[in-house]
PDB file of C-alpha atoms in Angstrom:
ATOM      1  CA  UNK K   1      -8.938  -2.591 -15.165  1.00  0.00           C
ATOM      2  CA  UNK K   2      -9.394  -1.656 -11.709  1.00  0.00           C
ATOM      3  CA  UNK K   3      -9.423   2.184 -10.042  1.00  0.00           C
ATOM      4  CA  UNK K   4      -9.962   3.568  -6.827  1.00  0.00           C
ATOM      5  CA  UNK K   5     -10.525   7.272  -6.266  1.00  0.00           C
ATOM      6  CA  UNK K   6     -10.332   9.011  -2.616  1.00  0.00           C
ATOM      7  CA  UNK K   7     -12.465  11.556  -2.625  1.00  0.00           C
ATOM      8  CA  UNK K   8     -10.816  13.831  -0.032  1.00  0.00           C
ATOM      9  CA  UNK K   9      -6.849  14.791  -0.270  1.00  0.00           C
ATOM     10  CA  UNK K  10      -7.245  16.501   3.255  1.00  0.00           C
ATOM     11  CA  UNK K  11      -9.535  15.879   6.535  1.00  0.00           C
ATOM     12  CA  UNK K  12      -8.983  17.683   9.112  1.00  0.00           C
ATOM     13  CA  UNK K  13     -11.042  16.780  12.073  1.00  0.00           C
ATOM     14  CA  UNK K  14     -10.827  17.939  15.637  1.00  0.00           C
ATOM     15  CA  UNK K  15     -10.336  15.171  18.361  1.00  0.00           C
ATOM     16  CA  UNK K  16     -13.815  13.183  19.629  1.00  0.00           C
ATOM     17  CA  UNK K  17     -15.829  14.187  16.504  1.00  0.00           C
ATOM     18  CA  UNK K  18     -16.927  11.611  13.680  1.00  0.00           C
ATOM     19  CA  UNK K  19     -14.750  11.478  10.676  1.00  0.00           C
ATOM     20  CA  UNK K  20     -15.791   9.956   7.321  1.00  0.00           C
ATOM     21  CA  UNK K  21     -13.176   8.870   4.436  1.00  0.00           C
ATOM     22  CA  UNK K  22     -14.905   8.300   0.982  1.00  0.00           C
ATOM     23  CA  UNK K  23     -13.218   5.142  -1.833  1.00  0.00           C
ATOM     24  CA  UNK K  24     -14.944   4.823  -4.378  1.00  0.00           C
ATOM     25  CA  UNK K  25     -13.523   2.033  -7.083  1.00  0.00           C
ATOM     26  CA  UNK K  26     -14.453   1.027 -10.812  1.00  0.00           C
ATOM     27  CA  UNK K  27     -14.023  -3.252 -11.585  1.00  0.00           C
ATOM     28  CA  UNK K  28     -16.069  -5.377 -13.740  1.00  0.00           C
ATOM     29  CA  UNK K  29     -15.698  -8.160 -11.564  1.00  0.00           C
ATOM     30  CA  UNK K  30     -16.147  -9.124  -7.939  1.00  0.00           C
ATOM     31  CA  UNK K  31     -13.650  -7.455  -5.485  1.00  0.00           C
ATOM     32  CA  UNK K  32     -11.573  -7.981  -2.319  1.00  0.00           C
ATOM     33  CA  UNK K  33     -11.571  -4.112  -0.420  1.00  0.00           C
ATOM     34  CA  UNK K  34      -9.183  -2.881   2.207  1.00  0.00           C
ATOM     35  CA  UNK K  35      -7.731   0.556   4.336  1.00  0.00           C
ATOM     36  CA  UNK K  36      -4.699   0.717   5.028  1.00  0.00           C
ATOM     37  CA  UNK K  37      -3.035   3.055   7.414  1.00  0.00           C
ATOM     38  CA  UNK K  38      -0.149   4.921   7.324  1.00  0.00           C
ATOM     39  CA  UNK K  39       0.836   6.875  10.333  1.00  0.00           C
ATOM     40  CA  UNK K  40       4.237   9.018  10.263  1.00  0.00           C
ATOM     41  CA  UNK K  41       7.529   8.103   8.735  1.00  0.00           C
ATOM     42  CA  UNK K  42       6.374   4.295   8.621  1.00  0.00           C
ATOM     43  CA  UNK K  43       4.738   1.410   6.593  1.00  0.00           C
ATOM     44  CA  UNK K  44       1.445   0.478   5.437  1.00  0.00           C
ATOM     45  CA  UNK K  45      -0.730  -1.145   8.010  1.00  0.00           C
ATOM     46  CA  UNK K  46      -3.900  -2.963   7.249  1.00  0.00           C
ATOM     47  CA  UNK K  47      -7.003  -1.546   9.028  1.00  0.00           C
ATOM     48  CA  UNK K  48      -9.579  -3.384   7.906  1.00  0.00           C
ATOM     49  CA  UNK K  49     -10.954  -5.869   4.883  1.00  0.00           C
ATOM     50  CA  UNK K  50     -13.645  -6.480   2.905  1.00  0.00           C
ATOM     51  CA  UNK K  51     -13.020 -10.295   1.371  1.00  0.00           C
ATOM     52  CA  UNK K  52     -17.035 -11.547   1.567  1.00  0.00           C
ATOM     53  CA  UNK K  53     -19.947 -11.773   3.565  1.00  0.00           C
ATOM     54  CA  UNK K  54     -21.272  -8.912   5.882  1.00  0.00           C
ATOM     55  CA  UNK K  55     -20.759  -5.602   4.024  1.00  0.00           C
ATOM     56  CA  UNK K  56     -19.913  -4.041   7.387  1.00  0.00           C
ATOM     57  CA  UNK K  57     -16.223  -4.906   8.589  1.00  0.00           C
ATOM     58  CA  UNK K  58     -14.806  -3.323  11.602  1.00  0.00           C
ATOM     59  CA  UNK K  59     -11.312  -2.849  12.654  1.00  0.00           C
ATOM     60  CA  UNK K  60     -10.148  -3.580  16.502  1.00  0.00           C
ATOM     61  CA  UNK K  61      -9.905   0.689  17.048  1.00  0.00           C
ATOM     62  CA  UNK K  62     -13.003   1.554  16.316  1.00  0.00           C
ATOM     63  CA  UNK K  63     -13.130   2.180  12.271  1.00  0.00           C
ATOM     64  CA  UNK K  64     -15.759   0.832  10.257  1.00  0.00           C
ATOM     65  CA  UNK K  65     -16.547   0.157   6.733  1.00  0.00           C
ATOM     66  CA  UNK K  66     -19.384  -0.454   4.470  1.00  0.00           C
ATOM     67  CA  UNK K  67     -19.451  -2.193   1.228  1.00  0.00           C
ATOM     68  CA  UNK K  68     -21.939  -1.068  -0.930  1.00  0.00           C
ATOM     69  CA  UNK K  69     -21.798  -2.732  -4.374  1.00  0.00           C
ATOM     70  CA  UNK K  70     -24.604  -1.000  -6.472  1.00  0.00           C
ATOM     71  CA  UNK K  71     -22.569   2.384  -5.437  1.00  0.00           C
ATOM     72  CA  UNK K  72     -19.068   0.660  -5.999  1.00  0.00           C
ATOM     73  CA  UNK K  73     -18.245   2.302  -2.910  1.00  0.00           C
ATOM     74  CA  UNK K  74     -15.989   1.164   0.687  1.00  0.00           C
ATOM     75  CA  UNK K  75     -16.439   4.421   2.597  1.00  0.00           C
ATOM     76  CA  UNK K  76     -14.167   4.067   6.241  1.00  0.00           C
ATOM     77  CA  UNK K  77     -15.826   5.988   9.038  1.00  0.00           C
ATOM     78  CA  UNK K  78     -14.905   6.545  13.007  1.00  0.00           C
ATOM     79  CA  UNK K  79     -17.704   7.966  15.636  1.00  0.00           C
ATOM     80  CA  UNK K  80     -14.973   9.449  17.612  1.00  0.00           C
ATOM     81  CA  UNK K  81     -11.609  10.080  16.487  1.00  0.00           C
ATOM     82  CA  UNK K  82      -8.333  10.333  18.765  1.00  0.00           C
ATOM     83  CA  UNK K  83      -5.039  12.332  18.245  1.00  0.00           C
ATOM     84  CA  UNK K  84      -3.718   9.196  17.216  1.00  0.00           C
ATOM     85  CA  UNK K  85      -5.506   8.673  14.290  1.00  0.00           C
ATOM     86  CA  UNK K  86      -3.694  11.235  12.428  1.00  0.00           C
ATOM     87  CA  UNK K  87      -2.150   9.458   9.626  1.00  0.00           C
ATOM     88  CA  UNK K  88      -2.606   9.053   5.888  1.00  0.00           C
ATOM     89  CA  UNK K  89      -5.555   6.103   4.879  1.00  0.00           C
ATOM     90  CA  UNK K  90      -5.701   4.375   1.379  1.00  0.00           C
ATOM     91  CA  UNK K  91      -7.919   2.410  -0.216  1.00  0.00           C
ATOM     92  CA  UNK K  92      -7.033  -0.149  -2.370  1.00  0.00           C
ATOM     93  CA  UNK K  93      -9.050  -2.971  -4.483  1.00  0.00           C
ATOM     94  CA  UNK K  94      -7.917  -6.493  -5.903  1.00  0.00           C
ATOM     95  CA  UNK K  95      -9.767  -9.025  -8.174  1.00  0.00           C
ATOM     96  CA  UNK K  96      -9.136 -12.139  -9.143  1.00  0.00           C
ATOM     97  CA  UNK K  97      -8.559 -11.262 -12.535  1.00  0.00           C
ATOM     98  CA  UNK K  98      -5.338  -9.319 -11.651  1.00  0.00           C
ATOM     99  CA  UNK K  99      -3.776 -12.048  -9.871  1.00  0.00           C
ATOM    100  CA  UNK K 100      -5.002  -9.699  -6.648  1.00  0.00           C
ATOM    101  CA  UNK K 101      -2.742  -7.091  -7.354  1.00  0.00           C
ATOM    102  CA  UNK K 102      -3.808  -4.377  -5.075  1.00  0.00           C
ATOM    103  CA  UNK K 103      -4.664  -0.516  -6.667  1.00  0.00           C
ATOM    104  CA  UNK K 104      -4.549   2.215  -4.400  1.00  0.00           C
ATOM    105  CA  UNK K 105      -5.987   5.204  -4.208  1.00  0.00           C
ATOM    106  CA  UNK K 106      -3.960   8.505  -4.008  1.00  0.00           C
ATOM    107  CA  UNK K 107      -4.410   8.258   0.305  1.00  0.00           C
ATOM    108  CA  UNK K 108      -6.269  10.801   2.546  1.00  0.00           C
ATOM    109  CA  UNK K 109      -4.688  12.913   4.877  1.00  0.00           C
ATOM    110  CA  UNK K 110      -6.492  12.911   8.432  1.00  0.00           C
ATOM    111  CA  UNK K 111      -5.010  15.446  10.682  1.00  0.00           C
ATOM    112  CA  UNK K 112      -7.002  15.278  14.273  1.00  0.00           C
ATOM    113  CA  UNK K 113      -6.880  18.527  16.490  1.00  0.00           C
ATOM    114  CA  UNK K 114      -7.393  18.696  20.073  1.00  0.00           C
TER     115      UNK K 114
ATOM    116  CA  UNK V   1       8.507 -12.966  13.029  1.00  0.00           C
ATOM    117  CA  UNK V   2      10.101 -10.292  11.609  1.00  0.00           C
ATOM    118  CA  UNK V   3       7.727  -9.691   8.605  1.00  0.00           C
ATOM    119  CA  UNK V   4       8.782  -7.969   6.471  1.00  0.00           C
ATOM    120  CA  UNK V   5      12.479  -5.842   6.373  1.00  0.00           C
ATOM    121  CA  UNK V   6      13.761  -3.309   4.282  1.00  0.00           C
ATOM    122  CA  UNK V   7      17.667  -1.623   3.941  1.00  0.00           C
ATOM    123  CA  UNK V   8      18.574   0.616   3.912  1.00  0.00           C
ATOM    124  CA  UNK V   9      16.094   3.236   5.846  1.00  0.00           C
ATOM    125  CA  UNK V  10      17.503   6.283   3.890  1.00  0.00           C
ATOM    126  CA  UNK V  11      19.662   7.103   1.358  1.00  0.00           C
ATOM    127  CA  UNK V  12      21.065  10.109  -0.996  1.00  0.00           C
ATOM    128  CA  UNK V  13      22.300   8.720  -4.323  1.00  0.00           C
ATOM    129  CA  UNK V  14      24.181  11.424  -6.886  1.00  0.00           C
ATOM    130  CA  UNK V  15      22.745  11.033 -10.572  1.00  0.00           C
ATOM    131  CA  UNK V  16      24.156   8.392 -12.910  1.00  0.00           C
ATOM    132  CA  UNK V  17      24.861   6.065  -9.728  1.00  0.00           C
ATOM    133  CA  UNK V  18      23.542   2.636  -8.627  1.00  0.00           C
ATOM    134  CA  UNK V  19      22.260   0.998  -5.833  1.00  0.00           C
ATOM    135  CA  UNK V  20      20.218  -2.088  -4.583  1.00  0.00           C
ATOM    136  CA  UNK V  21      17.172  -2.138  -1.989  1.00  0.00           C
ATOM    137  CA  UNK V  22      16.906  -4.803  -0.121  1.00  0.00           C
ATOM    138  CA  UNK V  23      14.065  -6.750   0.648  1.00  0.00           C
ATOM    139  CA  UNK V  24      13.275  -9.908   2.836  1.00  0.00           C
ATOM    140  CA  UNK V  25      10.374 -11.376   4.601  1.00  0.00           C
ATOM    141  CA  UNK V  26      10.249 -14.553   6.654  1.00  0.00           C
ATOM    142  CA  UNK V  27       6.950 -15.414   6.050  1.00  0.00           C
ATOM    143  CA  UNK V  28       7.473 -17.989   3.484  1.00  0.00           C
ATOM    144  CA  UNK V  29       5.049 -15.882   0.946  1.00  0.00           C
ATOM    145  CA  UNK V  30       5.268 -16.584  -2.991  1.00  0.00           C
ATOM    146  CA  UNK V  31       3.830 -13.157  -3.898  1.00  0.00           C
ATOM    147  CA  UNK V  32       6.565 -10.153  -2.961  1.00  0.00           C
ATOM    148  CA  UNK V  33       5.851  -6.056  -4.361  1.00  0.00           C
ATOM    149  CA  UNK V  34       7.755  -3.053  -5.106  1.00  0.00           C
ATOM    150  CA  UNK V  35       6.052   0.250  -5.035  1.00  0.00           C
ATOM    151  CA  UNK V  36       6.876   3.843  -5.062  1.00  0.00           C
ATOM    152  CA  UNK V  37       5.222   6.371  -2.908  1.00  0.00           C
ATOM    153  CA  UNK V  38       4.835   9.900  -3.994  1.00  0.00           C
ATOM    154  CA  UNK V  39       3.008  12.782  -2.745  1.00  0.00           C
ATOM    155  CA  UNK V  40      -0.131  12.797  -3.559  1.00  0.00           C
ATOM    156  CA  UNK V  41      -0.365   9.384  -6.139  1.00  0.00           C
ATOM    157  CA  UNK V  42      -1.121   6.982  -3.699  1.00  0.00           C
ATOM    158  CA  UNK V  43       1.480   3.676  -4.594  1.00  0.00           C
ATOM    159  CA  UNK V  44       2.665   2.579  -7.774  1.00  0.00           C
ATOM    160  CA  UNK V  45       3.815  -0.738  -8.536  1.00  0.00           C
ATOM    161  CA  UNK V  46       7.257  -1.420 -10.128  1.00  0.00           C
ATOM    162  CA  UNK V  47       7.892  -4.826 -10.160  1.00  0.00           C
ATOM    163  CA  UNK V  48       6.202  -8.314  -8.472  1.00  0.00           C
ATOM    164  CA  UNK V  49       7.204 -11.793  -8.169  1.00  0.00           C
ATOM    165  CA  UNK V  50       5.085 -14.811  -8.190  1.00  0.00           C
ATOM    166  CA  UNK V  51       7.515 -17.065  -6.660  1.00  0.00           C
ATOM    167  CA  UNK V  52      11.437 -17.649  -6.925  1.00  0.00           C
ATOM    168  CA  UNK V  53      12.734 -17.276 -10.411  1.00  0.00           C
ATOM    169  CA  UNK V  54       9.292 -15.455 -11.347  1.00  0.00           C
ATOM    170  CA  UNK V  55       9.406 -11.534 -11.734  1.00  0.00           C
ATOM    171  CA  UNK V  56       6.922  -9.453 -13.662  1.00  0.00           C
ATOM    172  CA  UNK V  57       6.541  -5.602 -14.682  1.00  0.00           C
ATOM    173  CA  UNK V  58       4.220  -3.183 -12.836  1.00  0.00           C
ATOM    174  CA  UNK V  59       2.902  -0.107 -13.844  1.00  0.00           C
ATOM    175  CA  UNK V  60       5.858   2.173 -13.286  1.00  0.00           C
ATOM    176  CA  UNK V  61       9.484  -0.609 -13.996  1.00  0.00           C
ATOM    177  CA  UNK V  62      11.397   1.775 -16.053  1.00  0.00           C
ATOM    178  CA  UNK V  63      14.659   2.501 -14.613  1.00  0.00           C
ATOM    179  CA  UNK V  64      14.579   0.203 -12.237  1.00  0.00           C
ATOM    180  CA  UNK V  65      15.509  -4.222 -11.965  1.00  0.00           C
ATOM    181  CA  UNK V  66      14.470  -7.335  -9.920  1.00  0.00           C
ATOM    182  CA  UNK V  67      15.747 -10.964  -9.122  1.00  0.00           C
ATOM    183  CA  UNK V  68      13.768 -13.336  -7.209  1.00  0.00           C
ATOM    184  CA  UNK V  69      16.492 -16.287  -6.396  1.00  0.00           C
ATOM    185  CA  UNK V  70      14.713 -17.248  -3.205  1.00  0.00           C
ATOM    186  CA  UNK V  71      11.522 -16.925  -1.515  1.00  0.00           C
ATOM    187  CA  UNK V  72      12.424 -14.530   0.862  1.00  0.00           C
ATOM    188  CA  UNK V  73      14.541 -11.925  -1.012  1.00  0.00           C
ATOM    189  CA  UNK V  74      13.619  -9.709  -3.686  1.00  0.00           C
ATOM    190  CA  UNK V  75      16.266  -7.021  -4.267  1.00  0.00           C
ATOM    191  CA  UNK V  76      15.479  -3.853  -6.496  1.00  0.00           C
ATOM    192  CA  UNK V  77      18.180  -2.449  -8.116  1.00  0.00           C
ATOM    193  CA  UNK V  78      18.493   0.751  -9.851  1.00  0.00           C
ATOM    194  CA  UNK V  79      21.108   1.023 -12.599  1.00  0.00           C
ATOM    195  CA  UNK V  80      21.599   5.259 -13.412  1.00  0.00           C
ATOM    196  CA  UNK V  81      19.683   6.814 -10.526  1.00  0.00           C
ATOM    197  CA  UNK V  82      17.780  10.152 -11.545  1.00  0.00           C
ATOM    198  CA  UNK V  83      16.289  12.951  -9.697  1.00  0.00           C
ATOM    199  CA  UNK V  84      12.708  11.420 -10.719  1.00  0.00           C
ATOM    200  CA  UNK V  85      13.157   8.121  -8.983  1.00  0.00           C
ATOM    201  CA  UNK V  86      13.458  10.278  -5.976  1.00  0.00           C
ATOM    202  CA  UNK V  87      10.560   8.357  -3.717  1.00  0.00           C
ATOM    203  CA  UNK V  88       9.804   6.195  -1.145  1.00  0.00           C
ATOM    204  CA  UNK V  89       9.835   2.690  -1.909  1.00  0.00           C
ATOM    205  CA  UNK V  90       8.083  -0.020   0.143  1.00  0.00           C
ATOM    206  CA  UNK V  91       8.609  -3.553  -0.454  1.00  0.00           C
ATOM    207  CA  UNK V  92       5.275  -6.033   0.205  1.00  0.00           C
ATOM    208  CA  UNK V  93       4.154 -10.024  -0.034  1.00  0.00           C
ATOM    209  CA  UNK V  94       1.471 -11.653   0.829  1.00  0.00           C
ATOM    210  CA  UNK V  95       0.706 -15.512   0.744  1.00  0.00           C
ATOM    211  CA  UNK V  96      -1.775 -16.143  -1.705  1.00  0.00           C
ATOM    212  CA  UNK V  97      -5.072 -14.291  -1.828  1.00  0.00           C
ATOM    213  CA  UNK V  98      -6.102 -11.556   0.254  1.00  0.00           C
ATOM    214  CA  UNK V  99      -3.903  -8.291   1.356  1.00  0.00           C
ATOM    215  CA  UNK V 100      -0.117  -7.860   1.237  1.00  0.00           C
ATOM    216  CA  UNK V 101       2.124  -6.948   4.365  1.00  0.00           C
ATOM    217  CA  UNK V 102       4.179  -3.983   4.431  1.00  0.00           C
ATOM    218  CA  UNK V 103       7.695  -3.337   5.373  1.00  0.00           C
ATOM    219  CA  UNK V 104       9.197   0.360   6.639  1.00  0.00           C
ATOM    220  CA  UNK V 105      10.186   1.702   3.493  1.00  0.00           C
ATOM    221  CA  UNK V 106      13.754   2.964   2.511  1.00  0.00           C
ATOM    222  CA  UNK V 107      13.118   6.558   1.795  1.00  0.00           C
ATOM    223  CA  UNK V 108      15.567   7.720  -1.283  1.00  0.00           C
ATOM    224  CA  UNK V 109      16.763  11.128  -2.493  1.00  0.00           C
ATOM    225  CA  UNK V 110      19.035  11.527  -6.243  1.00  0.00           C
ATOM    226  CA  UNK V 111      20.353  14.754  -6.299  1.00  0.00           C
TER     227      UNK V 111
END
């Protein structure tokens, strides 16, 4: 069975400074990754996907994340974070031998300052 | 496109009554979701459908129903709301592999 664990409940961060959000997951089988964002009083919104290939994926505003197998980890990191990146991020991981049912993590709470 | 929809946006139910969330997406995908979101958990799934006529159990069903009659609607119904079912619940579907798309949520309160 698949997990994912978010290692951080909270990041606060103040505006232009790096931030860093930590997923690590458990699965004894090859995985799909992915963030998803959340920002205020709305949906889920896919940030950014790890399906094969290059273990470095990059989203269109500026997140990045790294697949790192022998770590089972999908870490999400920005060099420079806006005001309007505060929003909640989850993780989430899907196999093939769970029909690619996604498992989240419990989310991480950025909150960017000026 | 619209994507994904969800109705209602909000609701207050009394304990011991019923209603049914709505879902629909125009994207002609087989796979559709229902999770719960609490504070602090992340999202739990309740129920999933592999295609029309197809619904399964997730991790967290009790208390709660599905129908899949068509591809694009797959309703959630809850029979005797109770306070612990208070949540937000986002409907999802996805075409075959790879990640699911979200709708808005319908955030509900049983008091």
């Amino acid at each position: 069975a698949q997990s994912v664990t978010q290692l951080d409940s909270q990041v606060p961060v103040f505006e232009e400074a790096p931030v860093e959000l930590r997923c690590n997951y458990s699965s004894s089988v090859s995985v799909y990754l992915f963030w998803y964002v959340q920002y205020p009083n709305q949906g889920l919104q896919l940030l950014l996907k790890y399906l094969s290939g290059s273990t470095l994926v990059e989203s269109i505003n500026g997140f990045e994340a790294e697949f790192n197998k022998s770590q089972t980890s999908f870490h999400l990191r920005k060099p420079s974070v806006h005001i309007s990146d505060t929003a909640e991020y989850f993780c989430a991981v899907s196999d093939r031998s769970n029909d690619y049912k996604l498992s989240f993590g419990a989310g991480t709470t950025v909150t960017v300052r000026a | 496109n619209a994507g994904v929809t969800q109705t209602p946006k909000f609701r207050i139910l009394k304990i011991g009554q019923s209603m049914t969330l709505q879902c629909t997406q125009d994207m002609n995908h087989n796979y559709m979701y229902w999770y719960r979101q609490d504070p602090g958990m992340g999202l739990k799934l309740i129920y999933y459908s592999v295609g029309a006529g197809i619904t399964d159990k997730g991790e967290v069903p009790n208390g709660y129903n599905v129908s899949r009659s068509t591809t694009e609607d797959f309703p959630l119904r809850l029979e005797l709301a109770a306070p612990s079912q208070t949540s937000v619940y986002f409907c999802a579907s996805r075409p075959s592999a790879y990640e699911q798309y979200f709708g808005p949520g319908t955030r509900l309160t049983v008091t």
